[in-house]
Amino acid sequence: MTITFTPSHPIWCAGCGHFGVKNAIVNALATINQPAHETMVLAGIGCSGTIQNNIDSYGYHALHGRVLPTALGVKLANPELMVIAAGGDGDGYAIGAGHLMHTFKRNPSIVYVLMNNGVYGLTKGQRSPTAQQIDPTTERNIDGISLGLSIPGASFLARAYSGAADQLNAVMVAALEHAAAGRGFAFVEVMSPCVTYNDTYAEWSGKVHDVTTADGYDPSDRIAAFSSVYTLAEQGKIPTGLIYQSDAPAYESAWKKPGLAGPARLDVSPAGNRTHYADIMEKYAF
Ligand SMILES: Cc1ncc(C[n+]2csc(CCOP(=O)(O)OP(=O)(O)O)c2C)c(N)n1
Ligand code: SF4
Ligand SMILES: [Mg+2]
């Protein structure tokens, strides 16, 4: 099946980190041979949110902060789809923060790519929840990986950097494979600089540190992952890589029965269900 949708060209500023994120998603879809007509990319509101216009798949532009519940609804309706949610740090850690916690907890097999640039790029550079605060004694920035590590259902926590394409590509492929295998929620935070309002390339290039390069690093060890993330943050580093992966049960495993299609693939037409409707009505007959 061919879809007729033609991706548009990104409208981001030259040098925006979101280009690297888009390339990594496109590359990962190709690497796992994911058909376009079996893929849905949903995005929130922000410069990051326009990414769903630029990828050869079905797409949906959700309300600000509401991309995760919308993506979950799509996955429940059609569990065979590869569902990729995407958005910014404002979208995911501010207005949408509650949804992020509950998605970690539920662990549905969808991918969530959060582009972290420390600002609200689209609305001209206000400070986001990940911004380094002016006075760190009064307000500290949110760390989405630590948040995920604190919630038992979380099954895939990774961070990458737009300025390090090889690692970003590898992490993105692993995330899509995690979701495609029905292993649950694959969370990828990408450090994705906003060159116009918060150009952090020079700073972040010196701070990113791949945790998996440590001797004997075991991504299934939650306590070691916590320790590694905190120790590196104390040293002023940004921990990256596939930080944590577990076999927590996926949300849909509770109700998805073998051989039973999701609601989107069921025949719900009155014509196709006459006998069934007649059986139901029979129960109400006096
Ligand atoms: C309900 C609602 N509140 C506020 C806004 C205004 N708004 C649009 S995008 C945005 C934040 C975008 O920042 P982020 O999610 O970090 O994405 P970026 O542009 O940095 O990629 C805000 C507050 C909105 N569109 N809808
Ligand atoms: S304003 Fe920032 S986040 Fe938005 S497109 Fe430009 S560089 Fe990217
Ligand atoms: Mg942002």
PDB file of C-alpha atoms and ligand atoms in Angstrom:
ATOM      1  CA  MET A   1       0.000   0.000   0.000  1.00  0.00           C
ATOM      2  CA  THR A   2       1.285   3.472  -0.871  1.00  0.00           C
ATOM      3  CA  ILE A   3       0.210   6.550   0.992  1.00  0.00           C
ATOM      4  CA  THR A   4      -0.231   9.782  -0.895  1.00  0.00           C
ATOM      5  CA  PHE A   5       1.062  12.080   1.824  1.00  0.00           C
ATOM      6  CA  THR A   6       4.218  13.983   0.828  1.00  0.00           C
ATOM      7  CA  PRO A   7       6.338  15.206   3.728  1.00  0.00           C
ATOM      8  CA  SER A   8       6.986  18.943   3.712  1.00  0.00           C
ATOM      9  CA  HIS A   9      10.408  20.485   4.251  1.00  0.00           C
ATOM     10  CA  PRO A  10      11.204  21.515   7.832  1.00  0.00           C
ATOM     11  CA  ILE A  11      10.756  25.208   8.608  1.00  0.00           C
ATOM     12  CA  TRP A  12      13.309  25.266  11.439  1.00  0.00           C
ATOM     13  CA  CYS A  13      16.144  27.817  11.694  1.00  0.00           C
ATOM     14  CA  ALA A  14      19.387  26.684  10.030  1.00  0.00           C
ATOM     15  CA  GLY A  15      21.366  24.704  12.614  1.00  0.00           C
ATOM     16  CA  CYS A  16      18.377  23.831  14.860  1.00  0.00           C
ATOM     17  CA  GLY A  17      18.964  20.537  16.681  1.00  0.00           C
ATOM     18  CA  HIS A  18      15.526  19.283  15.632  1.00  0.00           C
ATOM     19  CA  PHE A  19      16.942  18.502  12.134  1.00  0.00           C
ATOM     20  CA  GLY A  20      19.133  15.797  13.691  1.00  0.00           C
ATOM     21  CA  VAL A  21      16.120  14.353  15.526  1.00  0.00           C
ATOM     22  CA  LYS A  22      14.068  14.160  12.343  1.00  0.00           C
ATOM     23  CA  ASN A  23      16.930  12.499  10.494  1.00  0.00           C
ATOM     24  CA  ALA A  24      17.344   9.940  13.289  1.00  0.00           C
ATOM     25  CA  ILE A  25      13.638   9.021  13.249  1.00  0.00           C
ATOM     26  CA  VAL A  26      13.638   8.677   9.444  1.00  0.00           C
ATOM     27  CA  ASN A  27      16.826   6.600   9.599  1.00  0.00           C
ATOM     28  CA  ALA A  28      15.470   4.345  12.374  1.00  0.00           C
ATOM     29  CA  LEU A  29      12.200   3.708  10.510  1.00  0.00           C
ATOM     30  CA  ALA A  30      14.231   2.668   7.454  1.00  0.00           C
ATOM     31  CA  THR A  31      16.629   0.543   9.521  1.00  0.00           C
ATOM     32  CA  ILE A  32      13.829  -1.577  10.996  1.00  0.00           C
ATOM     33  CA  ASN A  33      11.969  -1.646   7.636  1.00  0.00           C
ATOM     34  CA  GLN A  34       8.893  -0.032   9.150  1.00  0.00           C
ATOM     35  CA  PRO A  35       6.246   0.537   6.421  1.00  0.00           C
ATOM     36  CA  ALA A  36       4.984   4.138   6.203  1.00  0.00           C
ATOM     37  CA  HIS A  37       1.342   3.041   6.156  1.00  0.00           C
ATOM     38  CA  GLU A  38       1.825   1.167   9.444  1.00  0.00           C
ATOM     39  CA  THR A  39       3.363   4.201  11.170  1.00  0.00           C
ATOM     40  CA  MET A  40       1.798   7.205  12.878  1.00  0.00           C
ATOM     41  CA  VAL A  41       3.824  10.174  14.122  1.00  0.00           C
ATOM     42  CA  LEU A  42       2.025  12.493  16.524  1.00  0.00           C
ATOM     43  CA  ALA A  43       3.502  15.709  17.851  1.00  0.00           C
ATOM     44  CA  GLY A  44       2.732  18.435  20.369  1.00  0.00           C
ATOM     45  CA  ILE A  45       2.898  22.193  19.852  1.00  0.00           C
ATOM     46  CA  GLY A  46       6.241  23.953  19.446  1.00  0.00           C
ATOM     47  CA  CYS A  47       9.004  24.145  16.841  1.00  0.00           C
ATOM     48  CA  SER A  48       9.529  20.467  17.719  1.00  0.00           C
ATOM     49  CA  GLY A  49       5.829  19.815  17.119  1.00  0.00           C
ATOM     50  CA  THR A  50       6.106  20.481  13.388  1.00  0.00           C
ATOM     51  CA  ILE A  51       8.226  17.328  12.985  1.00  0.00           C
ATOM     52  CA  GLN A  52       5.183  15.237  12.093  1.00  0.00           C
ATOM     53  CA  ASN A  53       4.815  17.248   8.853  1.00  0.00           C
ATOM     54  CA  ASN A  54       8.272  16.144   7.742  1.00  0.00           C
ATOM     55  CA  ILE A  55       8.136  12.356   8.061  1.00  0.00           C
ATOM     56  CA  ASP A  56       6.699   9.931   5.520  1.00  0.00           C
ATOM     57  CA  SER A  57       3.927   8.387   7.652  1.00  0.00           C
ATOM     58  CA  TYR A  58       0.483   9.169   8.950  1.00  0.00           C
ATOM     59  CA  GLY A  59       0.582  12.187  11.239  1.00  0.00           C
ATOM     60  CA  TYR A  60      -1.400  14.111  13.817  1.00  0.00           C
ATOM     61  CA  HIS A  61      -0.729  17.465  15.431  1.00  0.00           C
ATOM     62  CA  ALA A  62      -2.024  17.195  19.005  1.00  0.00           C
ATOM     63  CA  LEU A  63      -2.952  19.954  21.462  1.00  0.00           C
ATOM     64  CA  HIS A  64      -0.093  21.499  23.476  1.00  0.00           C
ATOM     65  CA  GLY A  65       0.981  18.974  26.139  1.00  0.00           C
ATOM     66  CA  ARG A  66      -1.529  16.334  25.053  1.00  0.00           C
ATOM     67  CA  VAL A  67       0.497  14.268  22.612  1.00  0.00           C
ATOM     68  CA  LEU A  68       0.914  11.292  24.968  1.00  0.00           C
ATOM     69  CA  PRO A  69      -2.747  10.584  25.787  1.00  0.00           C
ATOM     70  CA  THR A  70      -3.558  11.052  22.093  1.00  0.00           C
ATOM     71  CA  ALA A  71      -0.799   8.618  21.087  1.00  0.00           C
ATOM     72  CA  LEU A  72      -2.004   6.122  23.686  1.00  0.00           C
ATOM     73  CA  GLY A  73      -5.518   6.320  22.238  1.00  0.00           C
ATOM     74  CA  VAL A  74      -4.141   5.600  18.756  1.00  0.00           C
ATOM     75  CA  LYS A  75      -2.169   2.619  20.068  1.00  0.00           C
ATOM     76  CA  LEU A  76      -5.177   1.170  21.913  1.00  0.00           C
ATOM     77  CA  ALA A  77      -7.382   1.563  18.841  1.00  0.00           C
ATOM     78  CA  ASN A  78      -4.810   0.000  16.521  1.00  0.00           C
ATOM     79  CA  PRO A  79      -2.147  -1.952  18.438  1.00  0.00           C
ATOM     80  CA  GLU A  80      -0.387  -3.071  15.234  1.00  0.00           C
ATOM     81  CA  LEU A  81       0.697   0.496  14.400  1.00  0.00           C
ATOM     82  CA  MET A  82       4.156   1.873  15.185  1.00  0.00           C
ATOM     83  CA  VAL A  83       3.161   4.956  17.178  1.00  0.00           C
ATOM     84  CA  ILE A  84       5.769   7.689  17.657  1.00  0.00           C
ATOM     85  CA  ALA A  85       4.964  10.704  19.820  1.00  0.00           C
ATOM     86  CA  ALA A  86       7.258  13.746  19.677  1.00  0.00           C
ATOM     87  CA  GLY A  87       7.462  17.172  21.242  1.00  0.00           C
ATOM     88  CA  GLY A  88       9.516  19.728  23.113  1.00  0.00           C
ATOM     89  CA  ASP A  89      10.599  20.169  26.712  1.00  0.00           C
ATOM     90  CA  GLY A  90       7.845  22.748  27.220  1.00  0.00           C
ATOM     91  CA  ASP A  91       5.275  20.362  25.784  1.00  0.00           C
ATOM     92  CA  GLY A  92       6.454  17.323  27.768  1.00  0.00           C
ATOM     93  CA  TYR A  93       7.852  18.684  31.046  1.00  0.00           C
ATOM     94  CA  ALA A  94       5.568  21.702  31.633  1.00  0.00           C
ATOM     95  CA  ILE A  95       1.968  21.578  30.379  1.00  0.00           C
ATOM     96  CA  GLY A  96       2.200  17.827  29.610  1.00  0.00           C
ATOM     97  CA  ALA A  97       4.200  16.676  32.648  1.00  0.00           C
ATOM     98  CA  GLY A  98       1.296  14.827  34.265  1.00  0.00           C
ATOM     99  CA  HIS A  99       0.766  12.761  31.129  1.00  0.00           C
ATOM    100  CA  LEU A 100       4.448  11.818  31.026  1.00  0.00           C
ATOM    101  CA  MET A 101       4.347  10.356  34.548  1.00  0.00           C
ATOM    102  CA  HIS A 102       1.266   8.316  33.811  1.00  0.00           C
ATOM    103  CA  THR A 103       2.702   7.058  30.533  1.00  0.00           C
ATOM    104  CA  PHE A 104       5.825   5.850  32.371  1.00  0.00           C
ATOM    105  CA  LYS A 105       3.505   4.143  34.837  1.00  0.00           C
ATOM    106  CA  ARG A 106       1.312   2.490  32.178  1.00  0.00           C
ATOM    107  CA  ASN A 107       4.159   1.497  29.851  1.00  0.00           C
ATOM    108  CA  PRO A 108       2.314   1.296  26.488  1.00  0.00           C
ATOM    109  CA  SER A 109       4.437   0.193  23.529  1.00  0.00           C
ATOM    110  CA  ILE A 110       4.873   3.601  21.931  1.00  0.00           C
ATOM    111  CA  VAL A 111       7.987   5.708  21.306  1.00  0.00           C
ATOM    112  CA  TYR A 112       8.233   9.219  22.784  1.00  0.00           C
ATOM    113  CA  VAL A 113      10.934  11.559  21.488  1.00  0.00           C
ATOM    114  CA  LEU A 114      11.296  14.669  23.646  1.00  0.00           C
ATOM    115  CA  MET A 115      13.429  17.449  22.131  1.00  0.00           C
ATOM    116  CA  ASN A 116      15.061  19.311  24.996  1.00  0.00           C
ATOM    117  CA  ASN A 117      16.473  22.763  24.223  1.00  0.00           C
ATOM    118  CA  GLY A 118      15.838  24.471  27.563  1.00  0.00           C
ATOM    119  CA  VAL A 119      13.460  27.016  26.052  1.00  0.00           C
ATOM    120  CA  TYR A 120      10.074  27.512  24.448  1.00  0.00           C
ATOM    121  CA  GLY A 121      11.505  28.027  20.958  1.00  0.00           C
ATOM    122  CA  LEU A 122       8.246  28.631  19.089  1.00  0.00           C
ATOM    123  CA  THR A 123       7.093  31.396  21.439  1.00  0.00           C
ATOM    124  CA  LYS A 124      10.476  33.155  21.309  1.00  0.00           C
ATOM    125  CA  GLY A 125      12.681  31.756  24.018  1.00  0.00           C
ATOM    126  CA  GLN A 126      10.957  31.769  27.417  1.00  0.00           C
ATOM    127  CA  ARG A 127      12.633  29.525  30.011  1.00  0.00           C
ATOM    128  CA  SER A 128      11.393  25.933  30.061  1.00  0.00           C
ATOM    129  CA  PRO A 129      11.431  23.458  32.999  1.00  0.00           C
ATOM    130  CA  THR A 130      14.880  22.221  31.880  1.00  0.00           C
ATOM    131  CA  ALA A 131      16.415  25.698  31.672  1.00  0.00           C
ATOM    132  CA  GLN A 132      19.329  26.433  33.942  1.00  0.00           C
ATOM    133  CA  GLN A 133      17.583  28.794  36.367  1.00  0.00           C
ATOM    134  CA  ILE A 134      18.890  32.287  37.015  1.00  0.00           C
ATOM    135  CA  ASP A 135      19.051  31.546  40.739  1.00  0.00           C
ATOM    136  CA  PRO A 136      19.614  27.796  41.265  1.00  0.00           C
ATOM    137  CA  THR A 137      18.914  28.096  44.981  1.00  0.00           C
ATOM    138  CA  THR A 138      15.276  28.934  44.335  1.00  0.00           C
ATOM    139  CA  GLU A 139      14.431  26.623  41.433  1.00  0.00           C
ATOM    140  CA  ARG A 140      16.194  23.628  39.914  1.00  0.00           C
ATOM    141  CA  ASN A 141      15.728  22.122  36.478  1.00  0.00           C
ATOM    142  CA  ILE A 142      13.798  18.886  35.804  1.00  0.00           C
ATOM    143  CA  ASP A 143      15.636  15.718  34.757  1.00  0.00           C
ATOM    144  CA  GLY A 144      13.293  13.477  32.750  1.00  0.00           C
ATOM    145  CA  ILE A 145      15.546  10.406  32.984  1.00  0.00           C
ATOM    146  CA  SER A 146      15.637  10.551  36.809  1.00  0.00           C
ATOM    147  CA  LEU A 147      11.880  11.049  36.789  1.00  0.00           C
ATOM    148  CA  GLY A 148      11.463   7.907  34.672  1.00  0.00           C
ATOM    149  CA  LEU A 149      13.843   5.921  36.868  1.00  0.00           C
ATOM    150  CA  SER A 150      11.670   6.721  39.876  1.00  0.00           C
ATOM    151  CA  ILE A 151       8.533   5.205  38.328  1.00  0.00           C
ATOM    152  CA  PRO A 152       8.370   1.379  38.445  1.00  0.00           C
ATOM    153  CA  GLY A 153       6.621   0.870  35.070  1.00  0.00           C
ATOM    154  CA  ALA A 154       9.337   2.654  33.060  1.00  0.00           C
ATOM    155  CA  SER A 155      10.988   0.208  30.681  1.00  0.00           C
ATOM    156  CA  PHE A 156      13.234   2.228  28.301  1.00  0.00           C
ATOM    157  CA  LEU A 157      15.034   5.447  29.215  1.00  0.00           C
ATOM    158  CA  ALA A 158      17.591   6.955  26.878  1.00  0.00           C
ATOM    159  CA  ARG A 159      19.167  10.308  26.197  1.00  0.00           C
ATOM    160  CA  ALA A 160      21.060  11.410  23.099  1.00  0.00           C
ATOM    161  CA  TYR A 161      22.396  14.616  21.592  1.00  0.00           C
ATOM    162  CA  SER A 162      21.689  16.156  18.193  1.00  0.00           C
ATOM    163  CA  GLY A 163      25.395  16.935  17.886  1.00  0.00           C
ATOM    164  CA  ALA A 164      26.345  13.223  18.118  1.00  0.00           C
ATOM    165  CA  ALA A 165      24.539  11.554  15.209  1.00  0.00           C
ATOM    166  CA  ASP A 166      25.932   8.022  15.595  1.00  0.00           C
ATOM    167  CA  GLN A 167      24.750   7.641  19.177  1.00  0.00           C
ATOM    168  CA  LEU A 168      21.420   9.353  18.408  1.00  0.00           C
ATOM    169  CA  ASN A 169      20.801   6.965  15.490  1.00  0.00           C
ATOM    170  CA  ALA A 170      21.653   3.889  17.583  1.00  0.00           C
ATOM    171  CA  VAL A 171      19.418   4.970  20.464  1.00  0.00           C
ATOM    172  CA  MET A 172      16.526   5.742  18.099  1.00  0.00           C
ATOM    173  CA  VAL A 173      16.763   2.310  16.440  1.00  0.00           C
ATOM    174  CA  ALA A 174      16.810   0.640  19.884  1.00  0.00           C
ATOM    175  CA  ALA A 175      13.732   2.663  20.918  1.00  0.00           C
ATOM    176  CA  LEU A 176      11.753   1.668  17.826  1.00  0.00           C
ATOM    177  CA  GLU A 177      12.778  -1.967  18.318  1.00  0.00           C
ATOM    178  CA  HIS A 178      11.653  -1.837  21.974  1.00  0.00           C
ATOM    179  CA  ALA A 179       8.186  -0.573  20.992  1.00  0.00           C
ATOM    180  CA  ALA A 180       7.908  -2.850  17.932  1.00  0.00           C
ATOM    181  CA  ALA A 181       8.634  -5.883  20.132  1.00  0.00           C
ATOM    182  CA  GLY A 182       5.774  -4.874  22.463  1.00  0.00           C
ATOM    183  CA  ARG A 183       8.164  -4.244  25.363  1.00  0.00           C
ATOM    184  CA  GLY A 184       6.553  -0.941  26.406  1.00  0.00           C
ATOM    185  CA  PHE A 185       7.200   2.782  26.455  1.00  0.00           C
ATOM    186  CA  ALA A 186      10.450   3.877  24.802  1.00  0.00           C
ATOM    187  CA  PHE A 187      11.429   7.323  26.083  1.00  0.00           C
ATOM    188  CA  VAL A 188      14.192   9.173  24.239  1.00  0.00           C
ATOM    189  CA  GLU A 189      15.182  12.645  25.400  1.00  0.00           C
ATOM    190  CA  VAL A 190      17.297  14.364  22.765  1.00  0.00           C
ATOM    191  CA  MET A 191      19.405  17.353  23.762  1.00  0.00           C
ATOM    192  CA  SER A 192      18.464  19.452  20.723  1.00  0.00           C
ATOM    193  CA  PRO A 193      19.864  22.993  20.818  1.00  0.00           C
ATOM    194  CA  CYS A 194      17.831  26.060  19.829  1.00  0.00           C
ATOM    195  CA  VAL A 195      20.417  28.120  17.945  1.00  0.00           C
ATOM    196  CA  THR A 196      18.224  31.208  17.960  1.00  0.00           C
ATOM    197  CA  TYR A 197      17.232  31.553  21.638  1.00  0.00           C
ATOM    198  CA  ASN A 198      19.567  29.249  23.593  1.00  0.00           C
ATOM    199  CA  ASP A 199      22.597  28.118  21.577  1.00  0.00           C
ATOM    200  CA  THR A 200      24.056  25.383  23.753  1.00  0.00           C
ATOM    201  CA  TYR A 201      26.093  23.409  21.162  1.00  0.00           C
ATOM    202  CA  ALA A 202      29.469  24.462  22.576  1.00  0.00           C
ATOM    203  CA  GLU A 203      28.405  23.908  26.197  1.00  0.00           C
ATOM    204  CA  TRP A 204      26.664  20.553  25.643  1.00  0.00           C
ATOM    205  CA  SER A 205      29.392  19.163  23.383  1.00  0.00           C
ATOM    206  CA  GLY A 206      31.727  19.413  26.367  1.00  0.00           C
ATOM    207  CA  LYS A 207      29.230  17.975  28.860  1.00  0.00           C
ATOM    208  CA  VAL A 208      27.611  14.929  27.238  1.00  0.00           C
ATOM    209  CA  HIS A 209      28.881  11.647  28.620  1.00  0.00           C
ATOM    210  CA  ASP A 210      27.795   8.202  27.389  1.00  0.00           C
ATOM    211  CA  VAL A 211      27.081   6.175  30.552  1.00  0.00           C
ATOM    212  CA  THR A 212      27.299   2.901  28.640  1.00  0.00           C
ATOM    213  CA  THR A 213      31.039   3.388  28.071  1.00  0.00           C
ATOM    214  CA  ALA A 214      31.654   2.593  31.766  1.00  0.00           C
ATOM    215  CA  ASP A 215      33.123  -0.872  32.340  1.00  0.00           C
ATOM    216  CA  GLY A 216      30.363  -3.411  33.054  1.00  0.00           C
ATOM    217  CA  TYR A 217      27.510  -0.882  32.744  1.00  0.00           C
ATOM    218  CA  ASP A 218      24.264  -2.885  32.996  1.00  0.00           C
ATOM    219  CA  PRO A 219      21.174  -1.012  31.689  1.00  0.00           C
ATOM    220  CA  SER A 220      18.849  -3.463  33.488  1.00  0.00           C
ATOM    221  CA  ASP A 221      20.199  -2.357  36.895  1.00  0.00           C
ATOM    222  CA  ARG A 222      17.924   0.497  38.022  1.00  0.00           C
ATOM    223  CA  ILE A 223      19.956   1.397  41.116  1.00  0.00           C
ATOM    224  CA  ALA A 224      23.208   1.541  39.149  1.00  0.00           C
ATOM    225  CA  ALA A 225      21.474   3.702  36.542  1.00  0.00           C
ATOM    226  CA  PHE A 226      20.260   6.115  39.262  1.00  0.00           C
ATOM    227  CA  SER A 227      23.704   6.261  40.782  1.00  0.00           C
ATOM    228  CA  SER A 228      25.379   6.861  37.437  1.00  0.00           C
ATOM    229  CA  VAL A 229      22.930   9.625  36.420  1.00  0.00           C
ATOM    230  CA  TYR A 230      23.257  11.441  39.759  1.00  0.00           C
ATOM    231  CA  THR A 231      27.017  11.125  39.969  1.00  0.00           C
ATOM    232  CA  LEU A 232      27.494  12.503  36.469  1.00  0.00           C
ATOM    233  CA  ALA A 233      25.016  15.347  37.069  1.00  0.00           C
ATOM    234  CA  GLU A 234      26.930  16.306  40.244  1.00  0.00           C
ATOM    235  CA  GLN A 235      30.057  16.509  38.072  1.00  0.00           C
ATOM    236  CA  GLY A 236      28.252  18.888  35.704  1.00  0.00           C
ATOM    237  CA  LYS A 237      27.938  16.245  32.962  1.00  0.00           C
ATOM    238  CA  ILE A 238      24.896  15.291  30.881  1.00  0.00           C
ATOM    239  CA  PRO A 239      24.424  11.498  31.024  1.00  0.00           C
ATOM    240  CA  THR A 240      23.517   9.987  27.623  1.00  0.00           C
ATOM    241  CA  GLY A 241      23.033   6.559  26.039  1.00  0.00           C
ATOM    242  CA  LEU A 242      20.567   3.734  26.665  1.00  0.00           C
ATOM    243  CA  ILE A 243      20.517   4.348  30.417  1.00  0.00           C
ATOM    244  CA  TYR A 244      17.828   1.899  31.526  1.00  0.00           C
ATOM    245  CA  GLN A 245      15.866  -0.942  29.916  1.00  0.00           C
ATOM    246  CA  SER A 246      13.646  -3.459  31.664  1.00  0.00           C
ATOM    247  CA  ASP A 247      11.046  -6.119  30.993  1.00  0.00           C
ATOM    248  CA  ALA A 248       8.179  -4.424  32.841  1.00  0.00           C
ATOM    249  CA  PRO A 249       4.888  -5.646  31.318  1.00  0.00           C
ATOM    250  CA  ALA A 250       3.545  -3.442  28.523  1.00  0.00           C
ATOM    251  CA  TYR A 251       0.163  -1.758  29.059  1.00  0.00           C
ATOM    252  CA  GLU A 252      -1.524  -3.485  26.154  1.00  0.00           C
ATOM    253  CA  SER A 253      -0.440  -6.958  27.328  1.00  0.00           C
ATOM    254  CA  ALA A 254      -3.240  -6.838  29.924  1.00  0.00           C
ATOM    255  CA  TRP A 255      -5.998  -6.753  27.358  1.00  0.00           C
ATOM    256  CA  LYS A 256      -4.539  -7.659  23.958  1.00  0.00           C
ATOM    257  CA  LYS A 257      -5.640 -11.210  23.228  1.00  0.00           C
ATOM    258  CA  PRO A 258      -3.871 -13.273  20.527  1.00  0.00           C
ATOM    259  CA  GLY A 259      -5.859 -13.221  17.310  1.00  0.00           C
ATOM    260  CA  LEU A 260      -8.140 -10.380  18.468  1.00  0.00           C
ATOM    261  CA  ALA A 261      -7.751  -7.229  16.371  1.00  0.00           C
ATOM    262  CA  GLY A 262      -7.802  -3.762  17.919  1.00  0.00           C
ATOM    263  CA  PRO A 263     -11.039  -1.725  17.611  1.00  0.00           C
ATOM    264  CA  ALA A 264      -9.750   0.136  14.530  1.00  0.00           C
ATOM    265  CA  ARG A 265      -9.523  -3.159  12.609  1.00  0.00           C
ATOM    266  CA  LEU A 266     -12.837  -4.642  13.710  1.00  0.00           C
ATOM    267  CA  ASP A 267     -15.866  -4.640  11.453  1.00  0.00           C
ATOM    268  CA  VAL A 268     -18.303  -2.385  13.299  1.00  0.00           C
ATOM    269  CA  SER A 269     -20.653  -1.820  10.360  1.00  0.00           C
ATOM    270  CA  PRO A 270     -24.330  -2.560  11.089  1.00  0.00           C
ATOM    271  CA  ALA A 271     -24.481  -4.670   7.910  1.00  0.00           C
ATOM    272  CA  GLY A 272     -21.591  -6.873   8.997  1.00  0.00           C
ATOM    273  CA  ASN A 273     -22.962  -7.358  12.490  1.00  0.00           C
ATOM    274  CA  ARG A 274     -26.664  -8.054  11.942  1.00  0.00           C
ATOM    275  CA  THR A 275     -26.598 -11.424  13.669  1.00  0.00           C
ATOM    276  CA  HIS A 276     -24.670 -10.042  16.613  1.00  0.00           C
ATOM    277  CA  TYR A 277     -27.056  -7.084  16.990  1.00  0.00           C
ATOM    278  CA  ALA A 278     -30.047  -9.437  16.734  1.00  0.00           C
ATOM    279  CA  ASP A 279     -28.554 -11.574  19.548  1.00  0.00           C
ATOM    280  CA  ILE A 280     -28.123  -8.495  21.744  1.00  0.00           C
ATOM    281  CA  MET A 281     -31.640  -7.226  21.072  1.00  0.00           C
ATOM    282  CA  GLU A 282     -32.992 -10.690  21.815  1.00  0.00           C
ATOM    283  CA  LYS A 283     -31.772 -10.299  25.402  1.00  0.00           C
ATOM    284  CA  TYR A 284     -34.042  -7.266  25.858  1.00  0.00           C
ATOM    285  CA  ALA A 285     -37.132  -8.968  24.442  1.00  0.00           C
ATOM    286  CA  PHE A 286     -40.008  -9.551  26.896  1.00  0.00           C
TER     287      PHE A 286
HETATM  288  C1  LIG B   1      -2.683  25.478  25.730  1.00  0.00           C
HETATM  289  C2  LIG B   1      -1.547  26.283  25.178  1.00  0.00           C
HETATM  290  N1  LIG B   1      -0.789  27.020  25.999  1.00  0.00           N
HETATM  291  C3  LIG B   1       0.257  27.723  25.515  1.00  0.00           C
HETATM  292  C4  LIG B   1       0.551  27.692  24.177  1.00  0.00           C
HETATM  293  C5  LIG B   1       1.695  28.539  23.644  1.00  0.00           C
HETATM  294  N2  LIG B   1       2.823  27.719  23.283  1.00  0.00           N
HETATM  295  C6  LIG B   1       3.018  27.316  21.999  1.00  0.00           C
HETATM  296  S1  LIG B   1       4.391  26.396  21.816  1.00  0.00           S
HETATM  297  C7  LIG B   1       4.775  26.572  23.452  1.00  0.00           C
HETATM  298  C8  LIG B   1       6.025  25.986  24.049  1.00  0.00           C
HETATM  299  C9  LIG B   1       6.926  25.377  23.057  1.00  0.00           C
HETATM  300  O1  LIG B   1       8.125  24.945  23.676  1.00  0.00           O
HETATM  301  P1  LIG B   1       8.658  23.478  23.530  1.00  0.00           P
HETATM  302  O2  LIG B   1       7.575  22.494  23.795  1.00  0.00           O
HETATM  303  O3  LIG B   1       9.854  23.367  24.370  1.00  0.00           O
HETATM  304  O4  LIG B   1       9.005  23.342  21.979  1.00  0.00           O
HETATM  305  P2  LIG B   1      10.148  24.061  21.111  1.00  0.00           P
HETATM  306  O5  LIG B   1       9.460  25.183  20.403  1.00  0.00           O
HETATM  307  O6  LIG B   1      11.196  24.556  22.056  1.00  0.00           O
HETATM  308  O7  LIG B   1      10.629  22.997  20.190  1.00  0.00           O
HETATM  309  C10 LIG B   1       3.825  27.325  24.127  1.00  0.00           C
HETATM  310  C11 LIG B   1       3.869  27.659  25.574  1.00  0.00           C
HETATM  311  C12 LIG B   1      -0.275  26.909  23.342  1.00  0.00           C
HETATM  312  N3  LIG B   1      -0.027  26.776  22.024  1.00  0.00           N
HETATM  313  N4  LIG B   1      -1.300  26.199  23.870  1.00  0.00           N
HETATM  314  S1  SF4 B   2      13.514  28.994  17.266  1.00  0.00           S
HETATM  315 FE1  SF4 B   2      14.973  27.512  18.122  1.00  0.00          FE
HETATM  316  S2  SF4 B   2      13.797  25.582  18.344  1.00  0.00           S
HETATM  317 FE2  SF4 B   2      12.671  26.930  16.933  1.00  0.00          FE
HETATM  318  S3  SF4 B   2      13.360  26.342  14.866  1.00  0.00           S
HETATM  319 FE3  SF4 B   2      14.633  28.079  15.533  1.00  0.00          FE
HETATM  320  S4  SF4 B   2      16.441  27.120  16.456  1.00  0.00           S
HETATM  321 FE4  SF4 B   2      14.864  25.536  16.350  1.00  0.00          FE
HETATM  322 MG    MG B   3      11.847  23.625  23.859  1.00  0.00          MG
END
